[in-house]
Amino acid sequence: MSKGTKVPGYMQGKGSRNPRGIIGDREIRYKCSLQNTILDVLRGRPGWQEVPGQNNIQPNVNQANPKQAGSGSTTQGTTSGYKGSVRNPQGPGTQSAVPTRLQGDGDWDFYWCDREWLAQNYDTMFLYEHQKILHFRNHYELTRKNLMVKNLKRLKKQTERELGKAEGQSFEFFPTTYELPSEYHIFVEEFKKNPGIIWIMKPAARAQGRGIFLFRRLKDITDWKKGEYQPLSDPNREVPETYVVQRYIENPYLIGGRKFDVRVYVLVVSYNPLKVWLYRSGFARFSNTRFSLDSIEDTYVHLTNVAIQKNAPDYDPDKGCKWSTQQLRKYLSAKHGVEAVKKAFKGIDNIIIKSLQSVQKIIINDKHCFEMYGYDVLFDSDLKPWLIEINASPSLTASGKEDYDLKFGLLNDLLNVLDLENRLTGKEKRVGGWDLLWEDGPILADDGNMECAPNGTTASIPNSFLGCHNERKRQLRELYTAAQSIKKS
Ligand code: ADP
């Protein structure tokens, strides 16, 4: 494959327009299990071709070497590939000496699959060198609420042991949390030490605010306990749904009297070494109703999920309940000064890196896999950021034109970072709206961004520009021109 053929036409001058994206000398073939913005992005990408059918790829079975598709430990759920829709013609556990090519395998280069599909197929799947697929096999280590906290607590303890208590303080960004029912008794002890504070109960594996409630008194969870948590001696006991009980942040930062949280997009292209990109744009999701601690049963006041807020009686779909992260950063900078906001946003970088490090040794690393996380971060009244949760399938359905533009750019730039077309040099620190935050260590910025470097100094500032200006199209034009001339020379 000649290097020259890898530069797709749409990045070349009009005279040499080549309509095809190139892997070798052919178009890039993709599959997509979603019907929203990501599909629009993929369909709009010059030279990319859709492989028809959704979620219907037959795995390429390689039982002789089930780790072919990954590297590292596969202690988590290695047999789940035999469940559900996996079709191994020789039956579970049988051996085949070479990868068995089944219908549909290898007919794609890029697959935006859903988590369920990956869970069912990954362990028996053979991936070719060039194939890229969304999700790491055990992404849930970070995205299930109980596991996220378990992993964070473990790394915090290890850090304290190895580097001292002071270092451990850099982990104080997640509210005190216990898993129920397994940690019920420890929770009760903690509860009694802090009378009067508010706690929030959340089902560990659900999303969009479902099943969440707040409480102040232990007896408020008696009903829940009866339903969900029965003593082991009960012969009719079913496995209770796992919940987390978490200290409620009672002093959220308010704008216009309303609570909000911030959606931050993070792209991990490798866990080993850890390589992390942070997207400049995102949004703040506001609750529709003024914040008050008087009505803790009112989800419209306390939960900022769009799925909840859009059902509020006075919700206005035109106005929505979102601000762009740029708008938020501007507002906070005007109010508190640029330095205070820089410090607050640096706290978000810390959350991202520490949380990813907490699972770095656990996630089954695979060069074929990538993950785009949606972090939910809440500022308290001191502008301290708190990690609320991490999503592996952040919503890509747009709630309006602005939201569509954000998500379209985000996803297009994600494909630009992955660079299946091989247009980049691989040394980039910025691709469109994505900035390289970490590659086996922190990345420092080498070009100034005055919004984020108000003193005019660019020396030693982190390459992190959340909420800063995102003139992605101009940056891409310049980037590709530069990359092309580097490659030529
Ligand atoms: P889900 O996965 O169901 O969205 P989250 O953990 O994201 O669950 O919680 C939903 C919403 O509840 C958050 O967006 C936030 O507004 C609010 N929330 C969750 N945990 C806390 C907390 N500890 N303190 C304050 N608000 C919280």
XYZ file of C-alpha atoms and ligand atoms in Angstrom:
516
model
C 0.000 0.000 0.000
C 1.603 3.237 -1.020
C 1.479 6.013 1.531
C 0.222 8.406 -1.109
C -2.983 6.482 -1.649
C -3.888 6.793 2.011
C -4.737 10.474 1.845
C -8.413 10.627 1.010
C -9.600 12.935 -1.647
C -11.556 15.297 0.519
C -8.411 16.463 2.209
C -6.647 17.055 -1.075
C -6.975 19.966 -3.464
C -10.026 19.944 -5.690
C -7.980 19.054 -8.744
C -6.891 15.749 -7.251
C -10.193 14.887 -5.646
C -10.408 11.240 -4.736
C -13.840 10.355 -3.369
C -12.737 7.339 -1.364
C -11.441 6.932 2.128
C -8.707 4.358 1.929
C -7.724 1.251 3.788
C -5.221 -0.184 1.409
C -6.810 0.680 -1.895
C -10.481 0.392 -1.058
C -13.215 2.231 0.806
C -13.661 2.000 4.587
C -16.565 -0.253 5.509
C -18.490 0.418 8.678
C -21.289 -1.017 10.730
C -23.374 0.943 13.172
C -25.936 -0.278 15.670
C -27.413 3.162 16.354
C -29.798 5.224 14.278
C -28.770 8.652 15.487
C -26.032 11.256 15.006
C -23.257 8.690 14.739
C -24.977 7.090 11.745
C -25.311 10.517 10.097
C -21.622 11.133 10.689
C -20.595 7.789 9.246
C -22.885 8.182 6.241
C -21.580 11.675 5.626
C -17.951 10.643 5.623
C -16.539 10.657 2.116
C -15.439 7.246 0.947
C -16.973 5.337 3.863
C -19.414 2.618 2.975
C -22.125 1.126 5.157
C -22.243 -2.637 5.583
C -25.951 -3.442 5.628
C -27.656 -5.079 8.610
C -27.320 -4.259 12.241
C -25.775 -6.297 14.979
C -25.864 -9.354 12.811
C -22.208 -10.059 12.390
C -21.247 -13.628 12.923
C -18.207 -13.970 15.107
C -15.021 -15.270 13.633
C -14.405 -18.048 16.069
C -10.904 -18.717 17.238
C -11.290 -21.074 20.130
C -7.705 -22.201 19.843
C -6.690 -18.761 20.965
C -9.604 -17.039 22.578
C -7.424 -14.099 23.554
C -6.638 -13.376 19.939
C -9.001 -10.475 20.002
C -7.408 -8.922 23.041
C -4.446 -8.869 25.261
C -4.065 -8.953 28.993
C -6.175 -10.688 31.558
C -9.502 -12.107 30.562
C -10.570 -13.145 34.007
C -13.837 -11.236 33.712
C -16.660 -13.043 32.004
C -14.649 -15.024 29.508
C -17.467 -17.453 28.970
C -20.139 -14.892 28.278
C -19.352 -15.157 24.590
C -21.264 -18.425 24.528
C -24.421 -16.842 25.797
C -27.081 -15.102 23.794
C -26.651 -14.821 20.099
C -23.143 -16.081 19.685
C -23.097 -18.723 17.064
C -20.197 -21.084 17.247
C -20.898 -23.810 14.695
C -18.836 -26.345 16.609
C -20.591 -25.656 19.883
C -19.332 -23.990 23.012
C -15.881 -24.902 24.147
C -14.903 -26.824 21.046
C -11.569 -26.208 19.428
C -10.734 -25.055 15.952
C -7.142 -24.722 14.885
C -7.545 -21.638 12.717
C -9.931 -18.720 12.841
C -13.119 -20.029 11.319
C -14.431 -17.531 8.833
C -18.154 -17.270 9.186
C -20.666 -15.287 7.219
C -20.147 -11.588 7.648
C -16.896 -11.671 9.564
C -14.196 -9.276 8.564
C -16.599 -7.448 6.278
C -16.172 -4.259 8.258
C -13.308 -2.013 9.249
C -15.136 0.048 11.818
C -17.982 -1.004 14.053
C -19.960 1.293 16.333
C -21.551 -1.570 18.206
C -23.626 -1.610 21.321
C -22.285 -2.908 24.625
C -24.530 -5.947 24.625
C -23.270 -7.052 21.249
C -19.673 -6.725 22.337
C -20.320 -8.616 25.583
C -21.892 -11.464 23.658
C -19.365 -11.706 20.871
C -16.011 -10.401 22.001
C -14.633 -13.536 23.573
C -15.076 -15.604 20.459
C -14.286 -12.943 17.942
C -11.213 -12.718 15.781
C -10.284 -9.192 14.785
C -8.099 -8.349 11.856
C -5.192 -5.993 12.265
C -6.986 -2.939 10.928
C -10.412 -3.373 12.557
C -11.656 -0.843 15.115
C -14.561 -1.431 17.437
C -16.297 0.666 20.081
C -16.032 -0.410 23.747
C -13.537 -2.343 25.744
C -14.692 -5.768 26.829
C -15.157 -4.976 30.522
C -15.979 -1.273 30.292
C -18.446 -1.802 33.161
C -15.558 -1.702 35.634
C -15.779 2.051 35.232
C -19.327 2.616 34.136
C -21.235 0.616 36.741
C -21.669 2.911 39.708
C -20.626 0.398 42.382
C -17.585 -0.857 40.471
C -16.382 2.647 39.662
C -16.324 3.516 43.349
C -14.746 0.194 44.302
C -11.919 0.760 41.839
C -11.422 4.361 42.915
C -11.317 3.391 46.596
C -8.727 0.745 45.830
C -6.404 3.090 43.952
C -6.847 5.743 46.630
C -5.783 3.270 49.329
C -2.844 2.095 47.278
C -1.770 5.690 46.666
C -1.970 6.494 50.371
C 0.068 3.415 51.183
C 2.759 4.117 48.617
C 2.853 7.911 48.467
C 1.276 9.058 51.703
C -2.045 10.458 52.916
C -1.558 13.822 51.231
C -1.432 12.214 47.786
C -4.550 10.261 48.652
C -6.386 13.567 48.964
C -6.259 13.990 45.217
C -8.913 11.239 45.146
C -11.413 13.218 47.153
C -13.630 13.911 44.198
C -16.259 11.204 44.628
C -18.867 11.445 47.383
C -18.774 8.830 50.166
C -20.441 5.785 48.641
C -21.423 2.277 49.746
C -22.715 -0.659 47.790
C -26.014 -2.128 48.942
C -26.875 -4.639 50.121
C -23.288 -5.864 50.574
C -22.092 -2.851 52.606
C -25.342 -2.098 54.379
C -23.910 -2.433 57.861
C -20.916 -0.178 57.200
C -23.295 2.308 55.682
C -25.503 2.292 58.766
C -22.468 3.039 60.958
C -21.509 5.938 58.724
C -25.096 7.130 58.603
C -25.258 7.298 62.377
C -22.048 9.323 62.546
C -23.583 12.044 60.365
C -27.136 12.625 61.530
C -29.302 14.863 59.376
C -27.368 14.719 56.128
C -29.011 13.696 52.878
C -28.179 10.485 51.015
C -29.027 9.450 47.494
C -29.871 5.867 46.484
C -29.088 4.796 42.952
C -29.462 1.424 41.209
C -25.915 0.478 40.233
C -26.628 -0.537 36.669
C -29.491 1.681 35.607
C -29.340 5.028 33.821
C -31.294 8.207 33.068
C -32.217 8.798 36.681
C -34.344 5.646 36.880
C -34.899 4.227 40.354
C -33.099 7.079 42.160
C -34.380 8.623 45.394
C -33.090 10.833 48.204
C -33.541 10.268 51.931
C -32.621 11.705 55.311
C -33.803 9.047 57.742
C -32.891 5.395 57.849
C -36.526 4.491 58.100
C -37.042 6.139 54.704
C -35.288 3.218 53.140
C -37.209 0.617 55.092
C -39.617 0.065 52.227
C -36.771 -0.270 49.800
C -35.078 -2.684 52.174
C -38.172 -4.830 52.396
C -38.421 -5.078 48.650
C -34.814 -5.244 47.663
C -32.888 -6.551 50.596
C -34.069 -9.639 52.363
C -32.033 -11.658 54.827
C -30.074 -14.523 53.366
C -32.090 -16.969 55.439
C -35.212 -16.179 53.444
C -35.706 -19.198 51.151
C -37.609 -17.067 48.626
C -34.873 -14.526 48.393
C -33.979 -13.513 44.883
C -30.683 -11.811 44.180
C -31.409 -8.214 45.140
C -30.598 -5.442 42.680
C -27.344 -3.778 43.599
C -27.641 -0.141 44.623
C -25.191 2.469 45.691
C -25.994 4.790 48.534
C -24.073 8.007 48.238
C -23.678 11.194 50.181
C -25.819 13.786 48.463
C -24.045 17.002 47.488
C -26.215 19.442 49.364
C -24.476 22.602 48.186
C -24.402 22.380 44.379
C -23.238 25.417 42.449
C -26.387 27.204 41.318
C -26.967 29.390 38.303
C -30.272 31.238 38.312
C -31.103 29.213 41.406
C -30.813 25.968 39.447
C -28.580 22.983 39.820
C -26.653 21.577 36.876
C -24.066 18.994 36.025
C -21.535 19.004 33.215
C -21.199 16.373 30.491
C -17.569 15.918 29.534
C -16.507 13.715 26.613
C -13.378 11.633 26.991
C -11.870 9.298 24.416
C -9.594 6.433 25.411
C -7.751 4.850 22.515
C -5.494 2.670 24.646
C -5.269 1.570 28.274
C -1.753 0.327 27.966
C -0.147 2.789 27.647
C -3.015 4.984 28.778
C -3.828 7.423 25.986
C -6.634 9.871 26.630
C -8.241 12.682 24.633
C -10.527 15.346 26.063
C -13.134 17.116 23.946
C -13.343 20.907 24.297
C -17.088 21.128 24.001
C -19.828 19.593 26.044
C -22.747 20.971 27.953
C -24.219 21.728 31.331
C -27.608 20.155 32.025
C -29.804 22.245 34.286
C -32.706 21.208 36.378
C -35.909 22.940 35.494
C -36.942 23.845 39.004
C -35.145 26.062 41.528
C -32.955 24.171 43.942
C -34.130 23.642 47.490
C -33.480 21.057 50.173
C -37.073 21.288 51.364
C -38.457 18.941 48.749
C -36.026 16.066 48.533
C -38.613 13.840 46.901
C -38.879 16.148 43.875
C -36.740 14.646 41.107
C -37.157 17.741 38.912
C -35.193 19.693 41.521
C -32.457 17.202 42.292
C -31.785 15.113 39.177
C -30.375 16.934 36.189
C -30.844 14.107 33.642
C -32.475 15.387 30.463
C -34.616 12.226 30.482
C -36.093 13.399 33.801
C -36.208 17.134 33.115
C -38.041 16.864 29.817
C -41.034 15.468 31.674
C -41.199 18.416 34.080
C -44.585 20.159 33.824
C -43.089 23.547 32.868
C -40.324 22.185 30.609
C -39.883 24.263 27.478
C -38.473 22.097 24.663
C -37.341 25.162 22.697
C -35.351 26.566 25.563
C -34.285 23.125 26.751
C -32.133 23.021 29.834
C -28.616 23.089 28.440
C -25.703 25.474 28.236
C -22.606 24.795 26.208
C -19.470 24.208 28.263
C -18.043 27.331 26.579
C -20.976 29.369 27.877
C -20.487 27.903 31.326
C -16.754 28.580 31.397
C -17.320 32.162 30.270
C -19.982 32.724 32.895
C -17.868 31.276 35.694
C -14.766 33.197 34.574
C -16.684 36.483 34.590
C -17.961 35.714 38.051
C -14.955 34.214 39.778
C -11.985 35.140 37.628
C -10.080 33.052 35.121
C -7.660 31.545 37.643
C -10.407 30.145 39.872
C -12.067 28.563 36.860
C -8.799 27.137 35.594
C -8.326 25.492 38.974
C -11.864 24.090 38.904
C -11.406 22.682 35.395
C -8.025 21.264 36.311
C -9.932 19.327 38.936
C -11.900 17.730 36.099
C -8.651 16.630 34.412
C -7.637 15.041 37.705
C -10.977 13.205 37.901
C -10.570 11.878 34.371
C -7.034 10.628 34.801
C -7.439 9.145 38.281
C -10.617 7.336 37.325
C -9.018 5.834 34.221
C -5.914 4.856 36.163
C -8.121 3.126 38.711
C -9.096 0.574 36.047
C -5.995 0.669 33.913
C -4.798 -2.740 35.066
C -8.259 -4.247 35.022
C -9.627 -3.248 31.648
C -8.881 -5.819 28.992
C -6.718 -3.719 26.742
C -7.047 -4.294 23.049
C -5.599 -2.220 20.257
C -8.801 -2.722 18.264
C -10.971 -1.125 20.938
C -11.688 2.454 21.859
C -14.178 4.043 24.209
C -15.883 7.401 24.248
C -16.982 8.113 27.793
C -19.472 10.696 28.944
C -18.375 11.937 32.368
C -20.959 13.609 34.594
C -19.383 16.186 36.866
C -21.115 18.387 39.393
C -19.631 21.586 40.831
C -20.370 22.451 44.430
C -20.750 26.012 45.673
C -16.950 26.223 46.172
C -16.454 25.297 42.494
C -15.050 21.937 43.494
C -15.860 19.335 40.824
C -17.360 16.002 41.937
C -17.530 12.880 39.828
C -21.114 11.648 39.646
C -20.800 8.917 37.073
C -19.180 7.736 33.864
C -21.175 6.518 30.867
C -19.844 4.242 28.151
C -22.787 5.011 25.888
C -23.434 8.708 26.372
C -26.542 9.817 24.520
C -25.839 10.682 20.901
C -29.405 11.638 20.148
C -29.605 15.368 19.668
C -32.095 17.468 21.595
C -31.919 20.409 19.154
C -29.844 22.024 16.429
C -27.025 23.172 18.708
C -26.844 19.780 20.373
C -26.787 18.098 16.960
C -23.910 20.290 15.797
C -21.971 19.534 18.970
C -22.446 15.779 18.639
C -21.818 15.750 14.914
C -18.490 17.571 15.362
C -17.576 15.444 18.366
C -18.099 12.186 16.498
C -16.551 13.366 13.268
C -13.472 14.431 15.184
C -13.422 11.103 17.007
C -13.097 9.438 13.610
C -10.411 11.965 12.771
C -8.467 10.952 15.893
C -8.819 7.245 15.092
C -7.607 8.137 11.615
C -8.508 4.990 9.725
C -7.641 6.941 6.602
C -4.092 7.365 7.856
C -3.947 11.066 7.138
C -2.166 12.122 10.328
C 1.378 11.713 11.547
C 0.417 10.119 14.883
C 2.179 12.859 16.835
C -0.763 15.261 17.016
C -1.750 16.848 20.312
C -4.936 18.268 18.919
C -7.325 16.921 16.316
C -10.356 19.147 15.753
C -12.034 19.556 19.131
C -10.080 16.749 20.811
C -6.954 17.571 22.835
C -4.528 14.884 23.891
C -4.616 14.998 27.683
C -2.506 12.024 28.609
C -0.169 9.586 26.921
C 1.530 7.510 29.569
C 1.896 10.832 31.396
C 0.525 14.368 31.211
C 0.712 16.229 27.911
C 1.749 19.861 27.963
C 0.392 22.410 25.523
C 2.778 23.982 23.104
C 0.456 26.469 21.500
C -1.224 29.222 23.423
C -4.903 29.503 24.072
C -5.449 32.840 25.699
C -8.745 31.873 27.251
C -6.929 29.233 29.211
C -3.542 30.887 29.580
C -4.515 34.400 30.605
C -1.040 35.426 31.694
C 0.142 35.072 28.137
C 2.407 32.242 29.198
C 2.132 28.919 27.486
C 4.979 27.304 29.367
C 3.999 24.110 31.168
C 0.292 24.516 30.803
C -1.552 21.241 30.484
C -2.945 20.391 27.081
C -6.446 20.665 28.399
C -8.973 23.093 26.967
C -12.375 22.042 28.218
C -14.836 24.857 27.577
C -12.328 26.834 25.533
C -12.886 28.074 22.024
C -13.418 25.178 19.601
C -12.789 26.374 16.066
C -12.416 22.767 14.989
C -12.862 23.152 11.247
C -10.100 25.710 10.884
C -7.817 23.609 13.051
C -8.494 20.511 10.950
C -7.724 22.344 7.725
C -4.382 23.496 9.084
C -3.632 20.139 10.634
C -4.187 18.146 7.478
C -2.209 20.560 5.368
C 0.697 20.296 7.803
C 0.431 16.505 8.092
C 0.369 16.127 4.335
C 3.526 18.148 3.849
C 5.304 16.272 6.675
C 4.351 12.973 5.077
C 5.479 14.121 1.654
C 8.833 15.237 2.955
P -28.088 7.932 36.207
O -27.078 6.961 35.681
O -29.399 7.276 36.478
O -28.158 9.172 35.388
P -26.529 9.490 38.102
O -25.593 8.932 39.082
O -25.937 10.172 36.923
O -27.539 8.345 37.641
O -27.486 10.489 38.841
C -28.538 11.189 38.190
C -28.525 12.639 38.595
O -28.707 12.756 40.002
C -27.204 13.345 38.314
O -27.176 13.833 37.000
C -27.206 14.439 39.352
O -27.968 15.539 38.923
C -27.938 13.795 40.528
N -26.989 13.207 41.499
C -26.498 11.948 41.479
N -25.685 11.719 42.510
C -25.623 12.861 43.214
C -24.952 13.263 44.410
N -24.170 12.425 45.095
N -25.139 14.534 44.844
C -25.934 15.391 44.163
N -26.605 15.069 43.045
C -26.465 13.823 42.562
